[in-house]
Coordinates of C-alpha atoms in Angstrom, one line a residue:
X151 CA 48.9 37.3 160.0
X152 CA 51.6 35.2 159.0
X153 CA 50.4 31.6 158.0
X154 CA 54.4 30.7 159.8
X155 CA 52.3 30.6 163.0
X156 CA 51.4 26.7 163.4
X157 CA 47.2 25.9 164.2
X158 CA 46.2 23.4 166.2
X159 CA 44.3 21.8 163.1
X160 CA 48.2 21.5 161.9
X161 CA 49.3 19.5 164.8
X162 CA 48.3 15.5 163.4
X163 CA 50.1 16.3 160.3
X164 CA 53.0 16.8 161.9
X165 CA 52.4 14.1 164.6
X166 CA 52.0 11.7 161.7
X167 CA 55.1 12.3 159.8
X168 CA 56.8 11.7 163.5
X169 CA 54.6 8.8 164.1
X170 CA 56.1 6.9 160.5
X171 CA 59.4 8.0 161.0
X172 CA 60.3 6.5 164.4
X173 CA 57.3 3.8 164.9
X174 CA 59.8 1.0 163.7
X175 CA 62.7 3.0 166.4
X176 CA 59.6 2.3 169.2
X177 CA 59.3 -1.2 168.1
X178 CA 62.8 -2.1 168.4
X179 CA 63.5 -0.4 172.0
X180 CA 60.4 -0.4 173.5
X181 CA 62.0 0.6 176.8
X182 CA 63.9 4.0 174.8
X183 CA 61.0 4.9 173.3
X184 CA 59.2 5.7 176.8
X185 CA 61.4 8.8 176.9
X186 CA 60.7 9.7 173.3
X187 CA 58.8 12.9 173.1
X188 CA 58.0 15.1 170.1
X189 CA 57.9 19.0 170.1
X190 CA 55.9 21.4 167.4
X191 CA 57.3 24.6 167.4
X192 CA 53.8 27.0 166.9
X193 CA 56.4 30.0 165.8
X194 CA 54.3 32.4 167.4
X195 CA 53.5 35.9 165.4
X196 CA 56.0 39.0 166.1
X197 CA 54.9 42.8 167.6
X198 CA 55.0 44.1 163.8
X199 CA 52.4 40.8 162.6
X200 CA 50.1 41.6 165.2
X201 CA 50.0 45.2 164.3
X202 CA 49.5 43.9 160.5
X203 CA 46.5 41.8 161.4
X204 CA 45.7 41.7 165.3
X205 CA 42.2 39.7 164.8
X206 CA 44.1 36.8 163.2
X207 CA 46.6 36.8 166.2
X208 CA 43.7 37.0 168.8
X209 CA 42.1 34.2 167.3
X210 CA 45.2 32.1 166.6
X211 CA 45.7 32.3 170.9
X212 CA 42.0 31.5 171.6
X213 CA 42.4 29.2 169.3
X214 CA 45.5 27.3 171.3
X215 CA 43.4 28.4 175.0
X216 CA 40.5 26.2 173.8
X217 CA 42.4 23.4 172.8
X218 CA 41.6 20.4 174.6
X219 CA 43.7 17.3 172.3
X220 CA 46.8 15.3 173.8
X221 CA 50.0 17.0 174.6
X222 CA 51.0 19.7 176.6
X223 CA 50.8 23.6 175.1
X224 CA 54.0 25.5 176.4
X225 CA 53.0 29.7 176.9
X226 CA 55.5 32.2 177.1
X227 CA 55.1 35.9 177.8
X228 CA 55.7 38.4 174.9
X229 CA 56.4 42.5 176.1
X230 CA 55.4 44.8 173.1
X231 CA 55.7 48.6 173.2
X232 CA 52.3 48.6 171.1
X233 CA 50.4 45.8 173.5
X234 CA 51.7 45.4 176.4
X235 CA 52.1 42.2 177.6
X236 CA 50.6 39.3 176.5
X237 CA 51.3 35.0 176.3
X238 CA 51.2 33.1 173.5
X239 CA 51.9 29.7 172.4
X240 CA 55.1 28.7 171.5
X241 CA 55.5 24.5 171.2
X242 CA 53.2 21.6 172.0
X243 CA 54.8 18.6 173.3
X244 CA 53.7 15.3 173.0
X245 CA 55.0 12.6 175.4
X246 CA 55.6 8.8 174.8
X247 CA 54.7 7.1 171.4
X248 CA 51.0 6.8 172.9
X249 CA 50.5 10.7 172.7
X250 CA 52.6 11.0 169.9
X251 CA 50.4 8.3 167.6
X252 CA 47.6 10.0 169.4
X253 CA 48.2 13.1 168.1
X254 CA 48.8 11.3 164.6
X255 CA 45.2 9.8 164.7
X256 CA 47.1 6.7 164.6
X257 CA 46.4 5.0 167.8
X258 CA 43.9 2.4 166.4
X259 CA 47.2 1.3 164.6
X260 CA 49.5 1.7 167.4
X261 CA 47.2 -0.9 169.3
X262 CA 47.7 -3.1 166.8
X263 CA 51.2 -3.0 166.3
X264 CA 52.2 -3.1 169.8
X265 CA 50.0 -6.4 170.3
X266 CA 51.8 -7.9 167.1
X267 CA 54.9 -7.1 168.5
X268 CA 54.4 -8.5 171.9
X269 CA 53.3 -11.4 169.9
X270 CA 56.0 -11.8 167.9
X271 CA 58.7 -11.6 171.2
X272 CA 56.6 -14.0 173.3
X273 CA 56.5 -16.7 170.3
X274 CA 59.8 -16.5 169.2
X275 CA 61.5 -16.3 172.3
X276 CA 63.9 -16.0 173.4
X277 CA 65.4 -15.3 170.1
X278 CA 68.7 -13.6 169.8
X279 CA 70.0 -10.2 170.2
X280 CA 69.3 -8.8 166.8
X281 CA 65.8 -10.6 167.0
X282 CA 64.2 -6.8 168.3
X283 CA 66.0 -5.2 165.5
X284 CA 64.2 -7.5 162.8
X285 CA 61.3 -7.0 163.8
X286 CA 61.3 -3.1 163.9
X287 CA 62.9 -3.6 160.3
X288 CA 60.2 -5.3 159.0
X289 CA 57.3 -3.4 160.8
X290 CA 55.4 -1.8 158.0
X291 CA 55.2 -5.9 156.2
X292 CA 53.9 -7.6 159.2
X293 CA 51.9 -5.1 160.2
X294 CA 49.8 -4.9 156.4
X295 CA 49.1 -8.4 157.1
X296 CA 45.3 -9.6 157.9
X297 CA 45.1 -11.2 160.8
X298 CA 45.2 -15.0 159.9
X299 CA 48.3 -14.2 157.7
X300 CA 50.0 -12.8 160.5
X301 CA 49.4 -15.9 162.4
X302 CA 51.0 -17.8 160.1
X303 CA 53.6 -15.9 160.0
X304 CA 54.4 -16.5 163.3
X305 CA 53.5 -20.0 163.4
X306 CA 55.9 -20.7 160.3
X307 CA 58.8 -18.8 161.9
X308 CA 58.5 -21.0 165.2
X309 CA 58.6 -24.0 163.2
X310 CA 61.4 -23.1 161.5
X311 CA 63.2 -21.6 163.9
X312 CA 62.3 -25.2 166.5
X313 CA 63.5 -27.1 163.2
X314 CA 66.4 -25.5 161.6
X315 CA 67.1 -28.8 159.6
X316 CA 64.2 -30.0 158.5
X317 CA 65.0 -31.0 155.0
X318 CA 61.4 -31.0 154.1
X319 CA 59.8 -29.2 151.2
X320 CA 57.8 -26.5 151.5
X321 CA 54.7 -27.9 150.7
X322 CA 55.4 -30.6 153.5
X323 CA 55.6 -27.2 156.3
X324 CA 53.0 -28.7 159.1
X325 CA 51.8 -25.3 159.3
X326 CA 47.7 -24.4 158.4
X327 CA 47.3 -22.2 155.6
X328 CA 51.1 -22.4 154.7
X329 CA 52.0 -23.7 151.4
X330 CA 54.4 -23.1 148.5
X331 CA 52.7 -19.9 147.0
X332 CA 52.3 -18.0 150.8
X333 CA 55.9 -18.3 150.9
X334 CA 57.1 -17.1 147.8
X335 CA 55.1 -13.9 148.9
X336 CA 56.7 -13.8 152.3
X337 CA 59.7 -15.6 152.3
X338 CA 61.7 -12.1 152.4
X339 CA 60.0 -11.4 155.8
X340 CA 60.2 -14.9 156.8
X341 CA 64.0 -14.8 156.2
X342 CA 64.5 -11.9 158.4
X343 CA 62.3 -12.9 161.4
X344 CA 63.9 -16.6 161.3
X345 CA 67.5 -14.4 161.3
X346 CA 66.0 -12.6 164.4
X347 CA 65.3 -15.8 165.8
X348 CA 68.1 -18.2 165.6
X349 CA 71.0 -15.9 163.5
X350 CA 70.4 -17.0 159.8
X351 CA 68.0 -16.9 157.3
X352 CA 68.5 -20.3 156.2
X353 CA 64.9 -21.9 156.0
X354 CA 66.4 -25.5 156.1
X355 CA 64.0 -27.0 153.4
X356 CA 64.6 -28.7 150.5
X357 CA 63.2 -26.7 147.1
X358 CA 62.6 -28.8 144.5
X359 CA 66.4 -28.7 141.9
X360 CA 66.2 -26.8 138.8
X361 CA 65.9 -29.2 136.1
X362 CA 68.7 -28.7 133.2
X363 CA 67.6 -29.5 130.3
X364 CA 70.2 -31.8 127.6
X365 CA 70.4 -32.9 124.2
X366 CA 73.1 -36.0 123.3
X367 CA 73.7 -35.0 119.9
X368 CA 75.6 -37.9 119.2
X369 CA 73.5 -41.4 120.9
X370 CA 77.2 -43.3 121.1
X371 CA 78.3 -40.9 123.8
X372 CA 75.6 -42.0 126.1
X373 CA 73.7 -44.7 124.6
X374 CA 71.4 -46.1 127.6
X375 CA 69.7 -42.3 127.9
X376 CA 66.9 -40.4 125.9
X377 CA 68.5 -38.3 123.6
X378 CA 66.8 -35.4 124.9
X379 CA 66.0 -35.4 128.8
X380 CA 65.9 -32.4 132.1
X381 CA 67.6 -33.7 135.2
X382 CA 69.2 -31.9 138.2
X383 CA 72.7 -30.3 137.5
X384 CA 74.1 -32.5 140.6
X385 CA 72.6 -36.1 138.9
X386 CA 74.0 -34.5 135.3
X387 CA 77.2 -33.7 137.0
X388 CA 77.6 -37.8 137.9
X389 CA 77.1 -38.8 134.4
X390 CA 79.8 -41.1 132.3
X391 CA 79.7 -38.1 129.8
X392 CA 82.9 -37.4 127.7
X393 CA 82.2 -35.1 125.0
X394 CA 84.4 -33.4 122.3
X395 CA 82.0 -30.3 122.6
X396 CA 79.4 -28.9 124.1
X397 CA 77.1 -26.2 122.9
X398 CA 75.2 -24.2 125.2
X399 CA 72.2 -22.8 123.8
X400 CA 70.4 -19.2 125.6
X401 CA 66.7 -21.2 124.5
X402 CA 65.2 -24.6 124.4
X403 CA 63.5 -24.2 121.4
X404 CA 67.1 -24.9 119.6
X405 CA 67.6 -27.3 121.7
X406 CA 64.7 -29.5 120.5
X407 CA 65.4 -28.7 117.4
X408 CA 69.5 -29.4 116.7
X409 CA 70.0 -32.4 114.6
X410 CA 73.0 -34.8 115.3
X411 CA 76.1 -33.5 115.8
X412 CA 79.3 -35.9 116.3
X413 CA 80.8 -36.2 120.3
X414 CA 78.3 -33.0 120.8
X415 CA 76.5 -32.7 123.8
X416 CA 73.9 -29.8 123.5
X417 CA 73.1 -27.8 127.3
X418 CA 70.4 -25.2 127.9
X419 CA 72.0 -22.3 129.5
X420 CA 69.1 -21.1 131.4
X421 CA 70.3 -17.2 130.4
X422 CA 71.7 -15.4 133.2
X423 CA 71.6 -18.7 135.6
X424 CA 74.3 -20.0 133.0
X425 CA 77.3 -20.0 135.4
X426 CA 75.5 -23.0 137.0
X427 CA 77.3 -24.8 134.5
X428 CA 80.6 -25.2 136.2
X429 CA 79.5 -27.6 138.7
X430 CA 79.4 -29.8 135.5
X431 CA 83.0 -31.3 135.7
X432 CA 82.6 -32.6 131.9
X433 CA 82.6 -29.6 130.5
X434 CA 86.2 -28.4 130.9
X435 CA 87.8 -30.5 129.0
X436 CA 85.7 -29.8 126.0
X437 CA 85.1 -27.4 123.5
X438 CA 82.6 -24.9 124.8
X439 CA 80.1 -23.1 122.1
X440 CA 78.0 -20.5 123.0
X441 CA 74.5 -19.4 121.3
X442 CA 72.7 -16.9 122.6
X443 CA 70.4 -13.9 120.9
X444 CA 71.8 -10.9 119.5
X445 CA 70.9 -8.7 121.4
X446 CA 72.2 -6.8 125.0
X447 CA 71.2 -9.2 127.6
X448 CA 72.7 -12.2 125.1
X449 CA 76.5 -10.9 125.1
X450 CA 76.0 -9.8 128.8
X451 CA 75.1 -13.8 129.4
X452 CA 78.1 -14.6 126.9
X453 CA 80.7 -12.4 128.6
X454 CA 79.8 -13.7 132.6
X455 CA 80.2 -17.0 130.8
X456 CA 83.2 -16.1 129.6
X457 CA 84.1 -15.3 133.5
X458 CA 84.7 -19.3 134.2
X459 CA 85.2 -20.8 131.0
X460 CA 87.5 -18.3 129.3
X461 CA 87.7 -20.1 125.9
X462 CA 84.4 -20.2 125.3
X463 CA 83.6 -19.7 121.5
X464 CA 80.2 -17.8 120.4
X465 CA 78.1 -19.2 117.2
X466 CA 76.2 -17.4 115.3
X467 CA 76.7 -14.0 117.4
X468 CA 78.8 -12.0 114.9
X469 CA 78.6 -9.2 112.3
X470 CA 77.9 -11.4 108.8
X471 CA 74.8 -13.0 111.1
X472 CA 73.1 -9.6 111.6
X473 CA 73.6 -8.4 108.7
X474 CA 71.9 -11.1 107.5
X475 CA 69.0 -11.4 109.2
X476 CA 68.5 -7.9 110.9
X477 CA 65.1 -7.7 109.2
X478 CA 63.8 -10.2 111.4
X479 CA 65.1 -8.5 114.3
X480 CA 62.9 -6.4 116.8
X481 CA 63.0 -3.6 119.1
X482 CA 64.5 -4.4 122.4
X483 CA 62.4 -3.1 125.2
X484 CA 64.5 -3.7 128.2
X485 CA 68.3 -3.8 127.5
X486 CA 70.5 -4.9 129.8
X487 CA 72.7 -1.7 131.4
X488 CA 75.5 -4.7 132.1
X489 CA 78.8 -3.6 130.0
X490 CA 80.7 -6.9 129.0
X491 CA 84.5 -6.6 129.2
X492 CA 85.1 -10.3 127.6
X493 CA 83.7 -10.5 124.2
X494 CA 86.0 -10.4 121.0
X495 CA 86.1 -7.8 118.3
X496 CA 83.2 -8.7 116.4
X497 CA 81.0 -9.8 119.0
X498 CA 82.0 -5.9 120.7
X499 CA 80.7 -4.8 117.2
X500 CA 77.5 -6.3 117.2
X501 CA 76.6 -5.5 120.8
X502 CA 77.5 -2.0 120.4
X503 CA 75.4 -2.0 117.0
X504 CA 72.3 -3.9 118.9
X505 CA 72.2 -1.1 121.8
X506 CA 73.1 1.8 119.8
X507 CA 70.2 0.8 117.1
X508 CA 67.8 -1.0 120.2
X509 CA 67.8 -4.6 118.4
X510 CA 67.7 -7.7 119.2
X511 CA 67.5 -10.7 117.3
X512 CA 66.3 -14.1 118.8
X513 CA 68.2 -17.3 117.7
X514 CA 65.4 -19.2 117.0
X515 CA 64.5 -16.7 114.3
X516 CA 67.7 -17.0 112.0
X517 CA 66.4 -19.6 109.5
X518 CA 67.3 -23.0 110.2
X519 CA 68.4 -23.9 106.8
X520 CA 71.2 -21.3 107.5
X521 CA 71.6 -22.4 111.1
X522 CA 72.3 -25.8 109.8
X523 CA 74.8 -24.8 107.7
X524 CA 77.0 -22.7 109.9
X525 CA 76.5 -25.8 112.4
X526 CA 78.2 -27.9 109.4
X527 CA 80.6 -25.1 108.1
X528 CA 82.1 -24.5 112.0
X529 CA 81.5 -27.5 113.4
X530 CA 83.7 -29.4 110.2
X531 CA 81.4 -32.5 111.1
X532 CA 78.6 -34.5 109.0
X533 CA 75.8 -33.4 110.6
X534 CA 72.3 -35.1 110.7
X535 CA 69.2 -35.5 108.7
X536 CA 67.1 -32.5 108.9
X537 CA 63.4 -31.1 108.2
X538 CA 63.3 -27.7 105.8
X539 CA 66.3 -27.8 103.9
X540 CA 65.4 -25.3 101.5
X541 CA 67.9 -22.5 101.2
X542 CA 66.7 -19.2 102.0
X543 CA 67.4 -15.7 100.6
X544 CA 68.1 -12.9 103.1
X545 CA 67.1 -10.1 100.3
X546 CA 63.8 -11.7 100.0
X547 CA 62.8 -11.6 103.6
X548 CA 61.6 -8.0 103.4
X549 CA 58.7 -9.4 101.3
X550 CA 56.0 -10.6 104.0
X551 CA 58.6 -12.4 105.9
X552 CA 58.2 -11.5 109.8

């Protein structure tokens, strides 16, 4: 006989593949989903399959008369010249999500899920119209939870959602077991619930402000402050700063390490997080520098720069550099698929020479006797005592250098 002719043993697979598809549909419309049904189609065997192997075919129908599992087996009669008469199978129909996640072997789940959800409406009530809708959208990542997560996943959202303002940090959050590190693994989920709940996904606590991280190359520009400190960009923003230049550097370790440069103010871009910068009213009036790595992601950082401060100068990012000091660069592992539309002529050159070749070379490992040079030599300033200033032969780096 055909194997086209469906078992009963084939039924749960089926049932299952129903069961995940339209669970989260259930979950959403409880109400709909009582009129939900699923139908197998058996695809019972035809006159000249039964006359290939009538055994099978009489065993396939016993097989469906002894059946005594969930749903309801729908017969219809067959007329063959060669046997007569004869019913056989032809769907099983499973009612409701109950039968259907019966049928599935899934109704220790289906339990569970519809006491979560019922748990999650009562507690969040009364919520607003798109509240159902998150939480069939988010079934299969509050449903993996153990049970005392899921409470606090509940208890957090009503917290939230009774104190849309708080203005506390998260590790303040008067909720047991809830702290900084559960949040950052469920915040995506939390988001969504607390959107169901009161229409945004605004948690309404304060996270504690990136720290941007400066160098005052030159003291006389702001004399009462460290000449190397991290503060928000907001409190940065505020101070009396009037610099000729500022050079943004792609790493700290440069940072640390510049020596002092005349009315230069030195700013750690923080790579991609870089456009941050503009909320930093002292820096358009100056002459903007730019150092980043040679290599993709660096000229992708350097061209979205480019997208708010369009004069923006790079240092250290062009053709003589790598030629220079290719031998210290390395394989990039991960290059960025951005394409840049802002950078000049030579910096197009090298990017298209660091992804064709996979490259890249980090700043901090051109030699700083050069880097203090090209400081000097573009700069046109006296720069500032310095350890190491030995010079350094590029030909002589393929000897042990690495």
């Amino acid at each position: 006989m055909s194997t086209v002719c469906v078992p009963p043993s084939a039924v749960s697979t089926r049932a299952e593949t129903a069961y995940r598809n339209r669970r989260s549909k259930w979950v959403a419309d409880p109400i709909a989903a009582e009129s939900d049904s699923l139908s197998i189609a058996l695809h019972p065997p035809s006159e000249r399959q039964v006359a290939e192997d009538p055994d099978a075919v009489v065993a396939w129908v016993r097989a469906w008369q002894m059946h005594r599992g969930i749903g309801r087996v729908h017969w219809e009669t067959r007329r063959w010249p060669s046997f007569g008469t004869q019913d056989v199978p032809v769907r099983v129909v499973f009612a409701g999500p109950g039968e259907i996640a019966a049928a599935a072997g899934r109704m220790s789940e289906w339990h569970r899920l519809t006491a979560r959800r019922v748990q999650l409406v009562e507690i969040l009530a009364p919520g607003t119209p798109a509240l159902a809708d998150a939480i069939g959208s988010t079934l299969s990542r509050w449903l993996e939870l153990g049970e005392a997560d899921f409470v606090r996943l509940v208890g957090v959202v009503r917290w939230l959602a009774d104190h849309p303002a708080s203005d506390v940090f998260i590790r303040q959050l008067p909720v047991p077991g809830v702290d900084t590190k559960w949040i950052s693994r469920h915040r995506g989920l939390v988001e969504l619930l607390l959107e169901g709940a009161i229409g945004r996904r605004d948690l309404g606590v304060r996270s504690v402000p990136r720290l941007c991280e400066v160098a005052v190359c030159d003291r006389t520009t702001l004399p009462s402050m460290p000449r190397h400190f991290a503060t928000p960009l907001d409190e940065l923003a505020e101070l009396p700063l009037h610099p000729e230049r500022v050079l943004v550097l792609e790493n700290k370790e440069g940072l640390h390490a510049l020596p002092d440069l005349p009315r230069t103010v030195a700013v750690h871009g923080s790579g991609y997080a870089v456009h941050e910068l503009t909320a930093l009213p002292w820096i358009a009036g100056s002459d903007v520098v730019y150092w980043g790595d040679l290599d993709t992601h660096g000229f992708a950082i350097l061209d979205r720069f480019r997208a708010h401060f369009p004069e923006v100068r790079s240092f250290l990012m062009d053709p003589p550099t790598l030629d220079a000091w290719s031998v210290l660069a390395v394989p990039e592992t991960s290059p960025s698929s951005y394409v840049p539309t802002r950078l000049t002529h030579s910096e197009a050159e090298v990017f298209t020479r660091l992804r064709e070749e996979g490259l890249r070379l980090e700043q901090e490992r051109i030699p700083w006797p050069h880097v203090m040079a090209e400081l000097a030599r573009t700069f046109g300033d006296k720069i500032g005592h310095h350890r190491g200033s030995t010079e350094v032969d590029p030909t002589a780096l393929g000897k042990g250098v690495s």
